[in-house]
Coordinates of N, CA and C in Angstrom, one line a residue:
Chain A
X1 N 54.5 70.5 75.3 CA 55.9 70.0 75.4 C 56.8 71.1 76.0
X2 N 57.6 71.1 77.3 CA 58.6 71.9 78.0 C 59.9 70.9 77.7
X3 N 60.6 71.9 77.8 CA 62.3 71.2 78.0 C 62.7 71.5 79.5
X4 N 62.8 70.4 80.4 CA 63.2 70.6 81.5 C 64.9 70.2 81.4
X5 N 65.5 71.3 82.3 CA 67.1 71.0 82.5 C 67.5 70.5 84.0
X6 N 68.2 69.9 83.7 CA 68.8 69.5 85.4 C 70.2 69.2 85.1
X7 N 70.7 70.4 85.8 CA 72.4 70.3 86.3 C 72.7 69.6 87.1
X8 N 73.7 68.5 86.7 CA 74.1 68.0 88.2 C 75.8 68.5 88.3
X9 N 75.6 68.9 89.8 CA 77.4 69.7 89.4 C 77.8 68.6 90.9
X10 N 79.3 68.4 90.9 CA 79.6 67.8 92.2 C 80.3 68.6 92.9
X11 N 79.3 68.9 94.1 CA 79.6 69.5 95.7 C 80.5 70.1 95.4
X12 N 80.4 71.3 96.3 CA 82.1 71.8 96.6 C 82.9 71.2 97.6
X13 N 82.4 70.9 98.3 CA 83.6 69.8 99.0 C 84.5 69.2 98.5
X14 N 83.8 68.8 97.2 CA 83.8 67.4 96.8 C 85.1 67.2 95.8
X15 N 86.4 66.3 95.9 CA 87.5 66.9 95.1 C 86.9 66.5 93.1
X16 N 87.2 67.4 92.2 CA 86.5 67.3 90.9 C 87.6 67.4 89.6
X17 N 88.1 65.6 90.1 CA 89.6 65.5 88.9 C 89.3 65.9 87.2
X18 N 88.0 65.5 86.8 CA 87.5 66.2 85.5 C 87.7 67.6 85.4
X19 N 87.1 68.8 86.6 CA 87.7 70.2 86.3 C 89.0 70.1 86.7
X20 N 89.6 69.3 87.4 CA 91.1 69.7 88.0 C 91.9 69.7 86.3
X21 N 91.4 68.6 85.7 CA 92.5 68.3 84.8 C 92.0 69.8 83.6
X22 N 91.2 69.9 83.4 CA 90.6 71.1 82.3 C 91.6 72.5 82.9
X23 N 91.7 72.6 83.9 CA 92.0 74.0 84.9 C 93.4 73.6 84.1
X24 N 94.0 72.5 84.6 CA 95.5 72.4 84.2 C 95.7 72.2 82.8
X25 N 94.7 72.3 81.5 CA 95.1 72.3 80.5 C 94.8 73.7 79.7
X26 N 94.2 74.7 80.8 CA 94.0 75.9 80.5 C 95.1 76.5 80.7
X27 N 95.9 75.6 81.8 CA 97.6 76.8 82.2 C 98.0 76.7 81.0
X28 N 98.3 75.1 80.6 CA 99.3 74.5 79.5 C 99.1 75.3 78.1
X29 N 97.8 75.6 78.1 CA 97.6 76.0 76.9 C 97.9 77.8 76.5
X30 N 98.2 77.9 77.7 CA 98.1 79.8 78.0 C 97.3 80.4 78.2
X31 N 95.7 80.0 78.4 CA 94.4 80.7 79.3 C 94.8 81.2 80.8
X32 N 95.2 82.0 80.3 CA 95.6 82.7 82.3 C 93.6 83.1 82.8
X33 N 94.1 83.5 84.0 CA 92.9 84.1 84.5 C 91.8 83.2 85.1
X34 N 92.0 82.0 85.2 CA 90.6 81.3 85.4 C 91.2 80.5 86.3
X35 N 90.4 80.8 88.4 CA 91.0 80.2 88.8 C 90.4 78.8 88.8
X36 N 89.3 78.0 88.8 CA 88.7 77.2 88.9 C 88.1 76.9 87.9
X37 N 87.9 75.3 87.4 CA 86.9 74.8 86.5 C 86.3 73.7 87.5
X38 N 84.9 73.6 87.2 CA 83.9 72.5 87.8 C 83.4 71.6 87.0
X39 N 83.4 70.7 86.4 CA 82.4 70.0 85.7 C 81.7 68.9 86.0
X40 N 80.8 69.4 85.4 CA 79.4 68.1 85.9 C 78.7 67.9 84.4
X41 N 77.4 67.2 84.6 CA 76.4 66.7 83.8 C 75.4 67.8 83.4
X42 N 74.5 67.9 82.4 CA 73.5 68.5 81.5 C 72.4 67.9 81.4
X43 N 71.3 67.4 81.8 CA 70.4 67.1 81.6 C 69.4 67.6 80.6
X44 N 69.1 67.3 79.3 CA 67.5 67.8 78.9 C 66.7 66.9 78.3
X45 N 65.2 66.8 79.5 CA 64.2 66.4 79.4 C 63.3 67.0 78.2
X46 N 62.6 66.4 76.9 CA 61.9 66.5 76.9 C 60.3 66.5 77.5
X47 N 59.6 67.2 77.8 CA 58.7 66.6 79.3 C 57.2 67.2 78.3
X48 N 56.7 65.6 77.8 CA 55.2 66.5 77.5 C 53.9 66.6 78.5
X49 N 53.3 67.6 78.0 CA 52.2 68.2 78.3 C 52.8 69.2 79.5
X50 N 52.0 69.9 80.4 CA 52.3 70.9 81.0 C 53.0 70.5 82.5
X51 N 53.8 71.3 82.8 CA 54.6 71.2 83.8 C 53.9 71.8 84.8
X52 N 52.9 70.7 85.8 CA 52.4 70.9 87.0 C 53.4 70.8 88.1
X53 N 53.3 71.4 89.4 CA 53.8 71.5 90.6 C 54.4 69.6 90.9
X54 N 53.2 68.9 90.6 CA 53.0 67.4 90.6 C 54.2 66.9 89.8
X55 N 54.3 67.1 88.7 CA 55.3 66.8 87.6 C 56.3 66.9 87.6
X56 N 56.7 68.1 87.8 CA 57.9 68.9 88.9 C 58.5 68.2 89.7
X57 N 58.1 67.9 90.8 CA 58.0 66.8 92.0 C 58.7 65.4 91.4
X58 N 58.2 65.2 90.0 CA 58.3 64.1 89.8 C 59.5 64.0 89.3
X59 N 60.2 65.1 88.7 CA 61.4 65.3 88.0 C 62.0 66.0 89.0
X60 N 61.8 66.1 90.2 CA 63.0 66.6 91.4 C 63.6 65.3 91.9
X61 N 62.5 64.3 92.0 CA 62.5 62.7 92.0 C 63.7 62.0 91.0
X62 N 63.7 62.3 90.1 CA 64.2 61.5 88.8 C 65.4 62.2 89.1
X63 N 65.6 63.4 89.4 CA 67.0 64.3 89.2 C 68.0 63.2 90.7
X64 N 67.0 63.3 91.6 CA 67.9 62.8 93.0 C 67.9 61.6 93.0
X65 N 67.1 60.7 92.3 CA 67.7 59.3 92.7 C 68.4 58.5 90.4
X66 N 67.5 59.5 89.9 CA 68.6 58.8 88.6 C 69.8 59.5 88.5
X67 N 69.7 61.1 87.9 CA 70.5 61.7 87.4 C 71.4 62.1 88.2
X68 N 71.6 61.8 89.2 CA 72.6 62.1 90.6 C 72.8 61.4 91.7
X69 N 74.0 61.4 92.2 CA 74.3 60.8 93.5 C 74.5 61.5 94.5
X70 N 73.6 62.0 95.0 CA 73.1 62.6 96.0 C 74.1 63.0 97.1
X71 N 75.1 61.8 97.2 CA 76.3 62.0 98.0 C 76.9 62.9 97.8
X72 N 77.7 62.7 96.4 CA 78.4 63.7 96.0 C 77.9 65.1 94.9
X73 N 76.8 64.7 94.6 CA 76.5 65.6 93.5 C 75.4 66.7 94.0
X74 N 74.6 68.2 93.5 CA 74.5 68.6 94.0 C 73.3 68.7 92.6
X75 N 72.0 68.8 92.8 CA 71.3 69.0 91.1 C 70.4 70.2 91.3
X76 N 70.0 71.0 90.1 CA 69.3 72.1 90.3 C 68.5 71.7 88.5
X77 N 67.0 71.7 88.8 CA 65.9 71.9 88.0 C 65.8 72.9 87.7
X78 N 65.8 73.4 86.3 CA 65.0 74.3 85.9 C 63.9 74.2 84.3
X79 N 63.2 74.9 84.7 CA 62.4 74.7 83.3 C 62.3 75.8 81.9
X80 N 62.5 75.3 81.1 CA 63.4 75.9 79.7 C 62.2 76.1 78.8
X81 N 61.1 77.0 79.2 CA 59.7 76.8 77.9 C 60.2 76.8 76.9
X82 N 61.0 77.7 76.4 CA 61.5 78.2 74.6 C 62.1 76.5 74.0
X83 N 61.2 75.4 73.5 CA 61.8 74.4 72.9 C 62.6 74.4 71.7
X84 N 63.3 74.0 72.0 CA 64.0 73.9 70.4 C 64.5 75.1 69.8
X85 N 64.9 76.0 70.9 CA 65.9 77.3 70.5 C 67.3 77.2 71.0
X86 N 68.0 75.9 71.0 CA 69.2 75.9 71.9 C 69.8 76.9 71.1
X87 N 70.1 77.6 69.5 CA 70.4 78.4 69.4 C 72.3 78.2 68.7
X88 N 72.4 76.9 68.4 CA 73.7 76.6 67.7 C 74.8 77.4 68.3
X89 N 76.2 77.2 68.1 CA 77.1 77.6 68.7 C 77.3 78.8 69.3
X90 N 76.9 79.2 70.3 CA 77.4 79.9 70.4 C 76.6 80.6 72.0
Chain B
X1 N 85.5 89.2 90.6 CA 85.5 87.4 90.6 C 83.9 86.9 89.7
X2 N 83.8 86.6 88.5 CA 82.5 86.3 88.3 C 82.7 84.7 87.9
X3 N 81.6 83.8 87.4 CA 80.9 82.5 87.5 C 80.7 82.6 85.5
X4 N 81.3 81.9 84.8 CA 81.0 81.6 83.7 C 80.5 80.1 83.5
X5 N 79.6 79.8 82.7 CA 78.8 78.1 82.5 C 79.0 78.4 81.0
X6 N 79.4 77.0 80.7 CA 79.9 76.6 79.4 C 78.8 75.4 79.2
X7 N 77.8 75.6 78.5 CA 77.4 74.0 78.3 C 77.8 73.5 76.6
X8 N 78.1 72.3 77.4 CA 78.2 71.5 76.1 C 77.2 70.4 75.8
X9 N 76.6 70.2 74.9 CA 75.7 69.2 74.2 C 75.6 68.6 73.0
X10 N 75.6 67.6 72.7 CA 75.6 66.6 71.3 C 74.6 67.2 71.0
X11 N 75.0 67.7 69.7 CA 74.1 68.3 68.1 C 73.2 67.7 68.2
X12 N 71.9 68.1 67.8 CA 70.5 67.3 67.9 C 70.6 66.1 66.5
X13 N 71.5 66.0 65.6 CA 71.1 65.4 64.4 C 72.0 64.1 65.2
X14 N 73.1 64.2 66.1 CA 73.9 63.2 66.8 C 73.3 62.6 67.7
X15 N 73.5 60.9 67.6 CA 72.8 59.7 68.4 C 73.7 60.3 69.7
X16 N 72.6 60.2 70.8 CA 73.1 60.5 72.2 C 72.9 58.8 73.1
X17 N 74.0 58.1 72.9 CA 73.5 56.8 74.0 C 73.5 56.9 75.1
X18 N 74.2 58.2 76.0 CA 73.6 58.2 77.3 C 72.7 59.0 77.6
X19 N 72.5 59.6 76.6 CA 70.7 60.2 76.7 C 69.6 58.7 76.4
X20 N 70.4 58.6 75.5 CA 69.1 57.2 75.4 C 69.1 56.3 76.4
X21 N 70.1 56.1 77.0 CA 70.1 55.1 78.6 C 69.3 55.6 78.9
X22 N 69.4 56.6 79.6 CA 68.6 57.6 80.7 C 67.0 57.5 80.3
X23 N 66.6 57.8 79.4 CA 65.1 57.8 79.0 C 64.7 56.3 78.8
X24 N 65.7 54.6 78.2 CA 65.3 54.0 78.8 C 65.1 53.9 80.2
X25 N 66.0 53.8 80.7 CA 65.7 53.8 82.4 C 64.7 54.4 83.1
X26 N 64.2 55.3 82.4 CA 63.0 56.2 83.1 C 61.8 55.3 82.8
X27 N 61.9 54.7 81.4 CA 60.5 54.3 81.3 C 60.8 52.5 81.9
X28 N 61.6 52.0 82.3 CA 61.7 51.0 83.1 C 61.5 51.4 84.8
X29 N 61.5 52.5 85.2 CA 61.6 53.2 86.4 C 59.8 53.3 87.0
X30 N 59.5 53.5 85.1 CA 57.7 54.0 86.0 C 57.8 55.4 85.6
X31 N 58.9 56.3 85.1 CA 58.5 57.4 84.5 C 58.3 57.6 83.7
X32 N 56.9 58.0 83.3 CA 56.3 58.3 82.2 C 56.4 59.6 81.6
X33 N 55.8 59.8 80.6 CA 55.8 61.5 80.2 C 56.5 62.4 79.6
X34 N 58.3 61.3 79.4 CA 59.5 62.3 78.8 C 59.3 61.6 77.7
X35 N 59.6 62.6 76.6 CA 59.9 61.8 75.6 C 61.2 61.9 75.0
X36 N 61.6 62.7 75.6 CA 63.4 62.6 74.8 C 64.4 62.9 76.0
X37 N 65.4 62.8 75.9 CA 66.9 63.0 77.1 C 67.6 63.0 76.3
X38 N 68.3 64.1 76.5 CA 69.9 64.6 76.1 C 70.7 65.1 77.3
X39 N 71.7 64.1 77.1 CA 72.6 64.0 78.0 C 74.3 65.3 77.8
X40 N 74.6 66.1 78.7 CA 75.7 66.7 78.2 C 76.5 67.3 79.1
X41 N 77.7 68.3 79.1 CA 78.2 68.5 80.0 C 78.1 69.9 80.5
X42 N 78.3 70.0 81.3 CA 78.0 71.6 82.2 C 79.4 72.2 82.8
X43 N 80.4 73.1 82.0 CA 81.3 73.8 82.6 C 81.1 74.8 83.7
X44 N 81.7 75.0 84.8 CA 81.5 76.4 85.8 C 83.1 76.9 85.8
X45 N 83.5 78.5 85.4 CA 84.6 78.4 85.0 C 84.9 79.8 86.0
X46 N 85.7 79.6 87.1 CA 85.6 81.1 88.2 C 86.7 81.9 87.2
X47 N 86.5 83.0 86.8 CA 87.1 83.9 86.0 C 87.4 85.0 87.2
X48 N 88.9 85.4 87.2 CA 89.3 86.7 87.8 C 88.8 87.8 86.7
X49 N 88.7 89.0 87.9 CA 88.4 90.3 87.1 C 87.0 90.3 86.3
X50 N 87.1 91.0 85.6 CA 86.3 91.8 84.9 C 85.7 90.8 83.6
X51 N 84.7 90.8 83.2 CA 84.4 89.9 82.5 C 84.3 91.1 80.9
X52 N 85.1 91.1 80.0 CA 85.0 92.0 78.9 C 84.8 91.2 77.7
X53 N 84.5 91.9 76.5 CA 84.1 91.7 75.3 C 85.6 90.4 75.0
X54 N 86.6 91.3 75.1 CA 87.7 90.4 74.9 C 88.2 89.1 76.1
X55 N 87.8 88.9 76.8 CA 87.9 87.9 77.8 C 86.5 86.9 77.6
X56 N 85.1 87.2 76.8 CA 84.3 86.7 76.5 C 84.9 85.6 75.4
X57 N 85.6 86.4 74.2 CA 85.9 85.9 73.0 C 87.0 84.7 73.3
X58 N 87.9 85.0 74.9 CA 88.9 84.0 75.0 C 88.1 82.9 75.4
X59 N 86.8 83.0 76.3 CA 86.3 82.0 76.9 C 85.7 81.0 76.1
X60 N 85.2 81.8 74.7 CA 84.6 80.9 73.8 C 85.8 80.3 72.8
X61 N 86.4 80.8 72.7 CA 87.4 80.0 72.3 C 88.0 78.6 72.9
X62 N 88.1 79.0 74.1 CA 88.5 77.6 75.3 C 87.0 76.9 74.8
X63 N 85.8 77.2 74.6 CA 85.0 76.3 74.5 C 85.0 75.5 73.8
X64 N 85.2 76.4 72.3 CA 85.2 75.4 71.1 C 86.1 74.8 71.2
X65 N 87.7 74.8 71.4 CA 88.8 74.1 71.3 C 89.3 73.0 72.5
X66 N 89.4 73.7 73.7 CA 89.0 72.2 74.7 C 88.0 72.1 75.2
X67 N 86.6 72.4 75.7 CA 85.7 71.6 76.3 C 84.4 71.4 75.3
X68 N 84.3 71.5 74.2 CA 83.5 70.7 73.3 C 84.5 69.9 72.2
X69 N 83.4 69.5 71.3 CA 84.2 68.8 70.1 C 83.2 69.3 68.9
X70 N 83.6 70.4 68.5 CA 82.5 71.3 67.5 C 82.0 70.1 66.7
X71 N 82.7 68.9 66.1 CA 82.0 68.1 64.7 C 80.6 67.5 65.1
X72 N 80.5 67.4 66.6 CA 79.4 66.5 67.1 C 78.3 67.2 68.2
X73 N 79.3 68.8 69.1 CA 78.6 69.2 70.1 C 78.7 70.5 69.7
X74 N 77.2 71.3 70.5 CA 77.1 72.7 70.4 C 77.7 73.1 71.6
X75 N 78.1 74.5 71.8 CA 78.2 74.9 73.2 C 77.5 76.1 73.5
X76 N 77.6 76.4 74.2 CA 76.6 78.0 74.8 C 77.7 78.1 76.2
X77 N 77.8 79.5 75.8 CA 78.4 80.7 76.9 C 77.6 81.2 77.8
X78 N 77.8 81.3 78.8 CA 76.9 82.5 79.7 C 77.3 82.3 81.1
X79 N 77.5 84.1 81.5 CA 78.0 84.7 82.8 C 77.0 84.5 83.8
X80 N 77.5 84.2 84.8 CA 76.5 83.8 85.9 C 77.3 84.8 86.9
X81 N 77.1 85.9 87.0 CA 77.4 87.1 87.8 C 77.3 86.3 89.6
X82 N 76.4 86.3 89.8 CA 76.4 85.5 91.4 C 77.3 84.3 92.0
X83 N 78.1 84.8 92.2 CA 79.1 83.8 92.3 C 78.8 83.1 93.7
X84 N 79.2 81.8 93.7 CA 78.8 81.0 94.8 C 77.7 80.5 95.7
X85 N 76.8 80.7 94.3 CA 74.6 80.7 95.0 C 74.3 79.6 94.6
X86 N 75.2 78.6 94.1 CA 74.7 77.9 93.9 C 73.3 76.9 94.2
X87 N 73.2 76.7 95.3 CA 71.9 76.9 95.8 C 71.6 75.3 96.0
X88 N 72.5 74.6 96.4 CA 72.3 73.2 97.3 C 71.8 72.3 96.3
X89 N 70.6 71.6 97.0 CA 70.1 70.7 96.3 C 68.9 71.1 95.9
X90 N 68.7 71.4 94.5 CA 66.9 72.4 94.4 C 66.9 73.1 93.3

């Protein structure tokens, strides 16, 4: 059993009113310093048995036609062996 | 100029329904092999300057107070020094 992640973040082109609005509630709030927020989606796959090249493939698949729109979104696979250490707040 | 990622994710003891969509959909899709999806959000936060012990402690602050909801989600901090590698579709 692996934990596969897939980020889907949207393009930089791409205008991103979810971070626009976070950015503008970091002014409101008095967070100076941060010129940009981006947000997107989190993916995690449980994925059993071993993560072949094949499998992979198969979840670069799943990332670009489920977990993203390709248009706008931009996704990056990675594979997370340590299961079950997300490691609580922090 | 450094790259900070904020992820946020429903507590594993919390029902995720758009993780559960998702893993339905997969096994109506023909993808086999997952056995769980958790669904969550992914902050990218461009931070001016210097990334210090005390600019760390303000970021996680912003985490817990606006971009999670501690009663239901964990979050995780971490600096992504390479700013702008994001790295397409891949």
């Amino acid at each position: 059993m692996a934990r596969v992640v897939v980020d889907v973040m949207p393009k930089p082109e791409i205008l991103d009113p979810q971070g626009k609005a976070v950015h503008g509630a970091l002014d409101r709030l008095g967070f100076g310093g941060v010129a940009d927020v981006r947000q997107g989606k989190r993916f995690e796959l449980q994925v059993e048995g071993e993560i072949t090249e094949e499998r992979l493939a198969e979840i670069r698949n799943i990332a670009e036609t489920l977990l993203s729109n390709p248009v706008i979104e931009d996704y990056a696979v990675r594979i997370e062996e340590s299961v079950g250490v997300e490691g609580g707040a922090a």
